[in-house]
Coordinates of C-alpha atoms in Angstrom, one line a residue:
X1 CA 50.1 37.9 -10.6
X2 CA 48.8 38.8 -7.1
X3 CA 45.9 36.1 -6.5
X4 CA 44.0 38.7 -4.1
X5 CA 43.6 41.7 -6.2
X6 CA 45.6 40.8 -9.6
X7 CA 48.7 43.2 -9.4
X8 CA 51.3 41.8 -12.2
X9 CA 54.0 41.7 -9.0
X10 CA 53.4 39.1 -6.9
X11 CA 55.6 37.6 -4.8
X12 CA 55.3 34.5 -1.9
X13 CA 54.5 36.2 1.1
X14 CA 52.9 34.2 4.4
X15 CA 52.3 31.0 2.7
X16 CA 50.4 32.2 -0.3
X17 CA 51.5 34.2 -3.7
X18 CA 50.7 38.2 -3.6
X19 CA 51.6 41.6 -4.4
X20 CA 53.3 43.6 -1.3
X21 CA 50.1 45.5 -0.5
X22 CA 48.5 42.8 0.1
X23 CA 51.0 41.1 2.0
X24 CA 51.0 43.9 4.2
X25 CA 47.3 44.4 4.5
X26 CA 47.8 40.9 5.4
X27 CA 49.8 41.5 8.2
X28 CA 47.8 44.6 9.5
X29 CA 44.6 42.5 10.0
X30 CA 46.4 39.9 12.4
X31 CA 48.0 42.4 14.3
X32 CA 44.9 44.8 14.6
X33 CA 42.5 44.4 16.7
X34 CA 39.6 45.4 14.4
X35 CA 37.0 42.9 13.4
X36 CA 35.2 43.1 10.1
X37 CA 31.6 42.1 11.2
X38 CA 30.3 42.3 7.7
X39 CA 31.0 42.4 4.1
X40 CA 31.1 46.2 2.9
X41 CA 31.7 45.5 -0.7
X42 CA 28.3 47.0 -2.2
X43 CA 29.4 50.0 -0.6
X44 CA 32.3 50.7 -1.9
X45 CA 33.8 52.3 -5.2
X46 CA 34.3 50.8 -8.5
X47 CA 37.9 49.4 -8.4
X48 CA 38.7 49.2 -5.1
X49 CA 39.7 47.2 -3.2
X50 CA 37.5 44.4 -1.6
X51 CA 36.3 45.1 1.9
X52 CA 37.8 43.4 4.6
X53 CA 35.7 40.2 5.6
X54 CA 36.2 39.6 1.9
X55 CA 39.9 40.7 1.0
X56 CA 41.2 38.1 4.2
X57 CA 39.1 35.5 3.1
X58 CA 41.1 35.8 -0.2
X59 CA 44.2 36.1 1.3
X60 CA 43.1 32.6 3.3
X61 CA 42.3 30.9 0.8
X62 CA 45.2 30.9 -1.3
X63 CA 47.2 29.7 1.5
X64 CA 48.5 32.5 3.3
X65 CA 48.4 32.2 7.4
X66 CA 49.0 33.8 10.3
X67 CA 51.2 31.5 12.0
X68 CA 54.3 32.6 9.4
X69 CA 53.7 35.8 10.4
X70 CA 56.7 37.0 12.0
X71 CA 56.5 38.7 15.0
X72 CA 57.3 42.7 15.3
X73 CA 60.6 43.6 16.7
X74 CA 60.3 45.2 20.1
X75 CA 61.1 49.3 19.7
X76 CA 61.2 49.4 23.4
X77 CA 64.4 46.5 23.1
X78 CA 65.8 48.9 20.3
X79 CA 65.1 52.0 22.1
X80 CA 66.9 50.7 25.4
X81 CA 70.1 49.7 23.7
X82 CA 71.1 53.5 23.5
X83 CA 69.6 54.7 26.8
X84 CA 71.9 55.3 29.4
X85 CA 70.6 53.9 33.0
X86 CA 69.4 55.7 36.2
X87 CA 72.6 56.6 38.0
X88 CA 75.3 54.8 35.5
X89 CA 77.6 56.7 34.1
X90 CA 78.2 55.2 30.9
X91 CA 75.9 53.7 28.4
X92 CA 74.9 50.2 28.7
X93 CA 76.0 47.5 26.3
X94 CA 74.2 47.4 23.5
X95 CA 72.6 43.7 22.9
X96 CA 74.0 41.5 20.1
X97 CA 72.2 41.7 16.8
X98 CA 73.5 38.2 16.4
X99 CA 70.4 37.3 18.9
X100 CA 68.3 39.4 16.8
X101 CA 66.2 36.7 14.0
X102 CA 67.3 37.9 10.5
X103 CA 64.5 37.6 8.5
X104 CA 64.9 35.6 5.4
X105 CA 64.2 37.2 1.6
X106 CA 63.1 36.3 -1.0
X107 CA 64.6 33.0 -3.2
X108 CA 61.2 33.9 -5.5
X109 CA 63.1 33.8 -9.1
X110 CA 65.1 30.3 -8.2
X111 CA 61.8 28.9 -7.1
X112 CA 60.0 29.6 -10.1
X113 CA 62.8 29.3 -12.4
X114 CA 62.8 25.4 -11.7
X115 CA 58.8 24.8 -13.4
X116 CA 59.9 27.2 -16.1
X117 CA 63.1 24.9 -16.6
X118 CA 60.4 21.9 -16.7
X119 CA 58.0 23.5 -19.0
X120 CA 61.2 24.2 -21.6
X121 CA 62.8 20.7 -21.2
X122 CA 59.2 19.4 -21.9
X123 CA 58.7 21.5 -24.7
X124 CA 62.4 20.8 -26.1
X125 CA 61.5 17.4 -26.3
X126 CA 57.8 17.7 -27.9
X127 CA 59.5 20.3 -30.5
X128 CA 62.1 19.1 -31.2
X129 CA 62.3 15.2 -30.5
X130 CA 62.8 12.4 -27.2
X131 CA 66.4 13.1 -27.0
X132 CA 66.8 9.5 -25.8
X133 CA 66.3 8.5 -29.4
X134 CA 68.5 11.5 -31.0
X135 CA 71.7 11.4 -32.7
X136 CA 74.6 14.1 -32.6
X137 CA 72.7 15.1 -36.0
X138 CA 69.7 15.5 -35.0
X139 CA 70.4 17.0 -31.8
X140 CA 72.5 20.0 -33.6
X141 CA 69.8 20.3 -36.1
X142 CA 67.2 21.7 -33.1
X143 CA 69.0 24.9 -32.8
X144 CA 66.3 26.9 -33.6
X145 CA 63.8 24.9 -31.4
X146 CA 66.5 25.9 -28.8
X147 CA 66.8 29.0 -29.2
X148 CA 63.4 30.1 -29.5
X149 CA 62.2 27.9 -26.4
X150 CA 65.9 29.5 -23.9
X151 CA 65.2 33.1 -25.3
X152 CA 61.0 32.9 -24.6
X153 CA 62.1 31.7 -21.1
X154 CA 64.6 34.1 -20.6
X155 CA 62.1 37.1 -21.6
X156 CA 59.5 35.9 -19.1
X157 CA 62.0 35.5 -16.1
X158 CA 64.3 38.2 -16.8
X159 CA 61.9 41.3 -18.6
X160 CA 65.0 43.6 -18.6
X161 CA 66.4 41.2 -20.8
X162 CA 63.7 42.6 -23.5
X163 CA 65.5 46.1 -23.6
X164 CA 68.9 44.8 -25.1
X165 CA 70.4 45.6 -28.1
X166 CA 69.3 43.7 -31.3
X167 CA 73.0 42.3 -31.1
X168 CA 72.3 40.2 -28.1
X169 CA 69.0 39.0 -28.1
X170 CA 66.8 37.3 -30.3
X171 CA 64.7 39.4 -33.3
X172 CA 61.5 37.6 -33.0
X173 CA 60.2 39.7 -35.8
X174 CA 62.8 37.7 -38.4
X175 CA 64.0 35.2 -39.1
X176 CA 65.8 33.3 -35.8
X177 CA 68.4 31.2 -36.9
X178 CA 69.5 34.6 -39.3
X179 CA 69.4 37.1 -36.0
X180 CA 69.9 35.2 -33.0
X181 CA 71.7 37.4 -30.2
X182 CA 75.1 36.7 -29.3
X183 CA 73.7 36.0 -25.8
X184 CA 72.1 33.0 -26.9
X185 CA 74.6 32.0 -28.9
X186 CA 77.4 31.8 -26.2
X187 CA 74.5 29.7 -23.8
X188 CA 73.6 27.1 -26.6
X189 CA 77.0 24.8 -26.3
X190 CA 76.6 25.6 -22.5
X191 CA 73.5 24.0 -22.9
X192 CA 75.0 20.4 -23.5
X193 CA 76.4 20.4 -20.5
X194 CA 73.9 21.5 -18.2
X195 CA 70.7 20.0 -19.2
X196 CA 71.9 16.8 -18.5
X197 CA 72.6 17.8 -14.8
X198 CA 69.2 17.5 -13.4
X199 CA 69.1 14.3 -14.3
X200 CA 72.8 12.6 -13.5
X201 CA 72.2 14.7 -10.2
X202 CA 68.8 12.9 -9.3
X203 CA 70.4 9.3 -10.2
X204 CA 73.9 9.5 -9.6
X205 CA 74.0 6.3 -7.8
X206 CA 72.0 4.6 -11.1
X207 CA 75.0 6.7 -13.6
X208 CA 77.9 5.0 -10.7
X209 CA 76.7 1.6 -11.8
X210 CA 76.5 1.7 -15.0
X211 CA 78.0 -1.6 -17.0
X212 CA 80.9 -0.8 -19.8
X213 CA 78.4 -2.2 -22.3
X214 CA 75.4 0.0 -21.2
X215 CA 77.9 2.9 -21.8
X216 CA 79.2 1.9 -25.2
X217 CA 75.9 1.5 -26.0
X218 CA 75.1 5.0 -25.4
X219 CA 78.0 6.5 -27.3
X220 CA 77.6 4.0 -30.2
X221 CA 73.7 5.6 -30.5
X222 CA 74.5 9.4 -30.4
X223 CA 77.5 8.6 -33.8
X224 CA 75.5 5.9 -35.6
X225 CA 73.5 7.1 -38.5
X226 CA 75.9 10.4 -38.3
X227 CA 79.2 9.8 -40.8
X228 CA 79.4 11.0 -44.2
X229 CA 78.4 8.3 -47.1
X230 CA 80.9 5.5 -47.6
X231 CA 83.1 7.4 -44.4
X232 CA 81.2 5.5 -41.7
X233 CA 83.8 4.2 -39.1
X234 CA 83.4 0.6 -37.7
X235 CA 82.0 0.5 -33.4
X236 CA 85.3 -0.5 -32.6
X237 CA 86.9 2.8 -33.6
X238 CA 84.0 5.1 -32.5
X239 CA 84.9 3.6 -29.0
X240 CA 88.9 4.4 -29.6
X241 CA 88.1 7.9 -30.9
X242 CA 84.9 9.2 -28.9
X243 CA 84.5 7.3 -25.9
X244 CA 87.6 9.4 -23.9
X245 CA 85.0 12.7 -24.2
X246 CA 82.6 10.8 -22.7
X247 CA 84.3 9.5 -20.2
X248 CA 85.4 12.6 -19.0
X249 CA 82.4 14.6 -19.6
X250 CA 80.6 11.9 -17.0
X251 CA 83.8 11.7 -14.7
X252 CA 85.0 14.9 -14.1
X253 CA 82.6 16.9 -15.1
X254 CA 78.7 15.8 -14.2
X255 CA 79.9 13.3 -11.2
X256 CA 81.4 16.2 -9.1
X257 CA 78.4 18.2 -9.3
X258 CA 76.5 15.0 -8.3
X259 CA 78.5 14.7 -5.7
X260 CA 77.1 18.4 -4.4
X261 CA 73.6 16.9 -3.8
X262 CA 72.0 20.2 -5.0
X263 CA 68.4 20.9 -4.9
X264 CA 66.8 22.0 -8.1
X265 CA 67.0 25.6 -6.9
X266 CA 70.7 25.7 -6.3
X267 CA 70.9 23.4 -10.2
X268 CA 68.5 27.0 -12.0
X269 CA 71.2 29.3 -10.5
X270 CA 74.2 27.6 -11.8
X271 CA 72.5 27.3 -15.2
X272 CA 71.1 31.0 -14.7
X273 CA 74.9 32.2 -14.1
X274 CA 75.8 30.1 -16.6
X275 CA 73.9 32.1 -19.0
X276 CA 74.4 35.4 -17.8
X277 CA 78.4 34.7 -18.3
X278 CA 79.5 38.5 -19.0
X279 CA 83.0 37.6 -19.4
X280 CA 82.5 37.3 -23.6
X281 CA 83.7 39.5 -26.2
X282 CA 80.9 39.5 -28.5
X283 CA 78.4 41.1 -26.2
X284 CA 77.9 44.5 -25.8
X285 CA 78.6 46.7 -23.1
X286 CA 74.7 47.7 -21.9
X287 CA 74.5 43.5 -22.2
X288 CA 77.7 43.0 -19.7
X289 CA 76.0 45.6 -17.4
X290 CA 72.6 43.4 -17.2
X291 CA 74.3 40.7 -17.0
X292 CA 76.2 41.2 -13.8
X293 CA 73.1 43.2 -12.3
X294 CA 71.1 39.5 -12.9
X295 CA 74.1 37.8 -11.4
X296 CA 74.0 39.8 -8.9
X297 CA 69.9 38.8 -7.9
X298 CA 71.1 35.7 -8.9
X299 CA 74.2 35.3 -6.2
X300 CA 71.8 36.4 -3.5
X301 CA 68.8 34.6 -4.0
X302 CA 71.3 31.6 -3.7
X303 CA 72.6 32.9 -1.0
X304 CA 69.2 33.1 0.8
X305 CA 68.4 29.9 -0.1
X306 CA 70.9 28.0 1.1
X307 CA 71.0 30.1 4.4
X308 CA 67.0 29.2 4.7
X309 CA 68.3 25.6 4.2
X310 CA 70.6 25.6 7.3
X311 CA 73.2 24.7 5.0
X312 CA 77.0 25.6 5.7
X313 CA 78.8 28.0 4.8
X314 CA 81.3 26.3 2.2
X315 CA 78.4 25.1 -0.1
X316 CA 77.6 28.5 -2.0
X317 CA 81.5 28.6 -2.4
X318 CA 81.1 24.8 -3.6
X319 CA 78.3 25.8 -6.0
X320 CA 79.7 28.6 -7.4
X321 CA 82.8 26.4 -8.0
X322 CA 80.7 24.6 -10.7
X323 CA 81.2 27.4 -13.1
X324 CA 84.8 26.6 -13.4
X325 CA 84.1 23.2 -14.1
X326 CA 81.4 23.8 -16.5
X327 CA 83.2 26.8 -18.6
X328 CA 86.7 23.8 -18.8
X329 CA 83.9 21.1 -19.9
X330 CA 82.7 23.9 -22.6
X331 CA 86.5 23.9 -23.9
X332 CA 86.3 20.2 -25.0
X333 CA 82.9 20.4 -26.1
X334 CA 84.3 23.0 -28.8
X335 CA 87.5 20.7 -29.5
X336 CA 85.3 17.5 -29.7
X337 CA 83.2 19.0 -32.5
X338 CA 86.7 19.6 -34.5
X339 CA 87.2 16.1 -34.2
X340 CA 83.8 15.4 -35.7
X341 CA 84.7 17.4 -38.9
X342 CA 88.1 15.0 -38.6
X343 CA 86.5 11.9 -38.7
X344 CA 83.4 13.5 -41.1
X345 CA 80.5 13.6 -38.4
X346 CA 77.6 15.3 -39.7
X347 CA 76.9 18.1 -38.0
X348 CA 74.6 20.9 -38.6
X349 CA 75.7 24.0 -40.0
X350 CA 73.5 26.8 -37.5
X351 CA 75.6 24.8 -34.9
X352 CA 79.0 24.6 -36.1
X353 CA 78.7 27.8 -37.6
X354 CA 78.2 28.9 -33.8
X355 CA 81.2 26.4 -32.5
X356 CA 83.3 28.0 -34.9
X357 CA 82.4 31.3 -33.6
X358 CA 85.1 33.4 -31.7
X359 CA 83.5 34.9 -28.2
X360 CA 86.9 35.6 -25.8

């Protein structure tokens, strides 16, 4: 929401948050030069707009300044490129736009999307349990928790995602685990992989060090507790049989993204065009179209950012590469969970039912 005059489109401009009319009213008053003397606000009519004095003092106060006011781009320098000189017979060269400054858009969706990522990892784990303390069992058994929390996120980033079909998005009128859209189901094993990303990305040098013992530790706790009555398998052959996933899943998948460096921005659009993945079967075809038209914001605002971040050139093709690694990481997620039923893991049934799923 605009914090000037309360428009539901806002937008960073200048420093502050506000709608475009502002933002440009904004940029009229610093290049004017009119002075409001007084405030006119009694004056006025019911619903408009607040005088002058009063609308900039607004605008100032929620941050917005003139000096990120970019300057106008001379006409005359426009103009001139296609004039032809006094007494030349051929036009003049026209200056390089590369000289020109290309002014930088917006990155507004990947820079809110990383509080809204906070708020739903915060909630996840008031919901739905400290996953610290979870087992496989108990982690499969928050599926609804999940899917409630992704798909109420989703709505308020994404609104077009509200005008799907029933078939890909969540019914919130029934029952969820019953009518959960196909969308969310193809994100949820997704979902293992790249919430733990923030984290292994932030202390990757911690994850490096890490003793054998430390890591056994931490398979041992997501199995024990899980087996079938009187199937239980001993430590020793929970290391043999489970601790190769791991060991990839930290090695060749997480560590290489580590290895990036990327900001939290650049980590919401992986998992943003991890969701939006239109390459699945089970959608339909007005969800494929949204999909790629999200991507597409998606790809830009990525784009931007990493341009606004003097970055080169090869990281948005080293970011994007992520999605290759994540969708082969999501292949033996879905084979690891057939070896649960072979050894008689508990798992729950919302979940397996949607391993078990066919989406290509």
């Amino acid at each position: 929401m605009c914090l000037i005059c309360g428009s539901p489109e806002a937008e960073p401009h200048f420093g502050g948050v506000s709608c475009r009319a502002c933002a440009a009213f904004f940029r009229r008053y610093f290049h004017s030069k009119k002075a409001a003397v007084k405030c006119t606000c009694k004056e006025r009519a019911i619903n408009s707009h607040s005088c002058r004095k009063c609308r900039i003092e607004k605008c100032l106060k929620i941050g917005m300044t003139p000096d990120k006011i970019q300057k106008d781009f001379p006409r005359k320098f426009v103009c001139q490129s296609h004039m032809i000189p006094s007494g030349s017979s051929s036009p003049s060269s026209p200056p390089s736009l590369l000289n020109a400054r290309i002014i930088s858009r917006s990155t507004f969706k990947l820079e809110c999307a990383v509080s809204s990522w906070n708020d739903f990892l915060r909630l996840r784990s008031e919901i739905g349990g400290t996953t610290d303390s979870m087992n496989v069992y108990d982690r499969t058994s928050t599926t609804k928790v999940d899917i409630e929390l992704t798909w109420n996120m989703v709505m308020t980033m994404f609104p077009s995602t509200r005008k799907l079909e029933d078939s890909d998005k969540v019914d919130q009128k029934e029952s969820v685990l019953e009518h959960n859209g196909a969308l969310l189901r193809n994100f949820l094993l997704k979902m293992w992989i790249v919430v733990p990303l923030f984290h292994c990305s932030k202390y990757a040098e911690d994850y490096s060090k890490i003793s054998n013992e430390a890591f056994e530790e931490i398979v041992f706790s997501w199995y024990d507790g899980t087996f079938e009555k009187e199937k239980e398998l001993p430590k020793n052959d929970i290391m043999r049989v489970f601790k190769p996933f791991w060991h990839h899943f930290f090695n060749k998948t997480l560590a290489p993204i580590a290895k990036l460096k990327l900001d939290s921005e650049e980590l919401m659009a992986i998992i943003w065009l991890v969701f939006f993945d239109h390459g699945y079967t089970n959608i339909s075809s007005h969800c494929v179209e949204t999909c790629r038209n999200i991507k597409k914001v998606i790809f830009r605002e990525l784009k931007n950012y990493q341009n606004e971040g003097n970055h080169d050139e090869f990281r948005f093709i080293d970011t994007i590469g992520t999605l290759n690694i994540i969708a082969k990481e999501e292949q033996r997620v879905i084979e690891s969970f057939l070896v649960y039923e072979m050894y008689n893991v508990r798992i729950h049934k919302d979940f397996m039912a949607i391993v078990k799923e066919e989406r290509y």
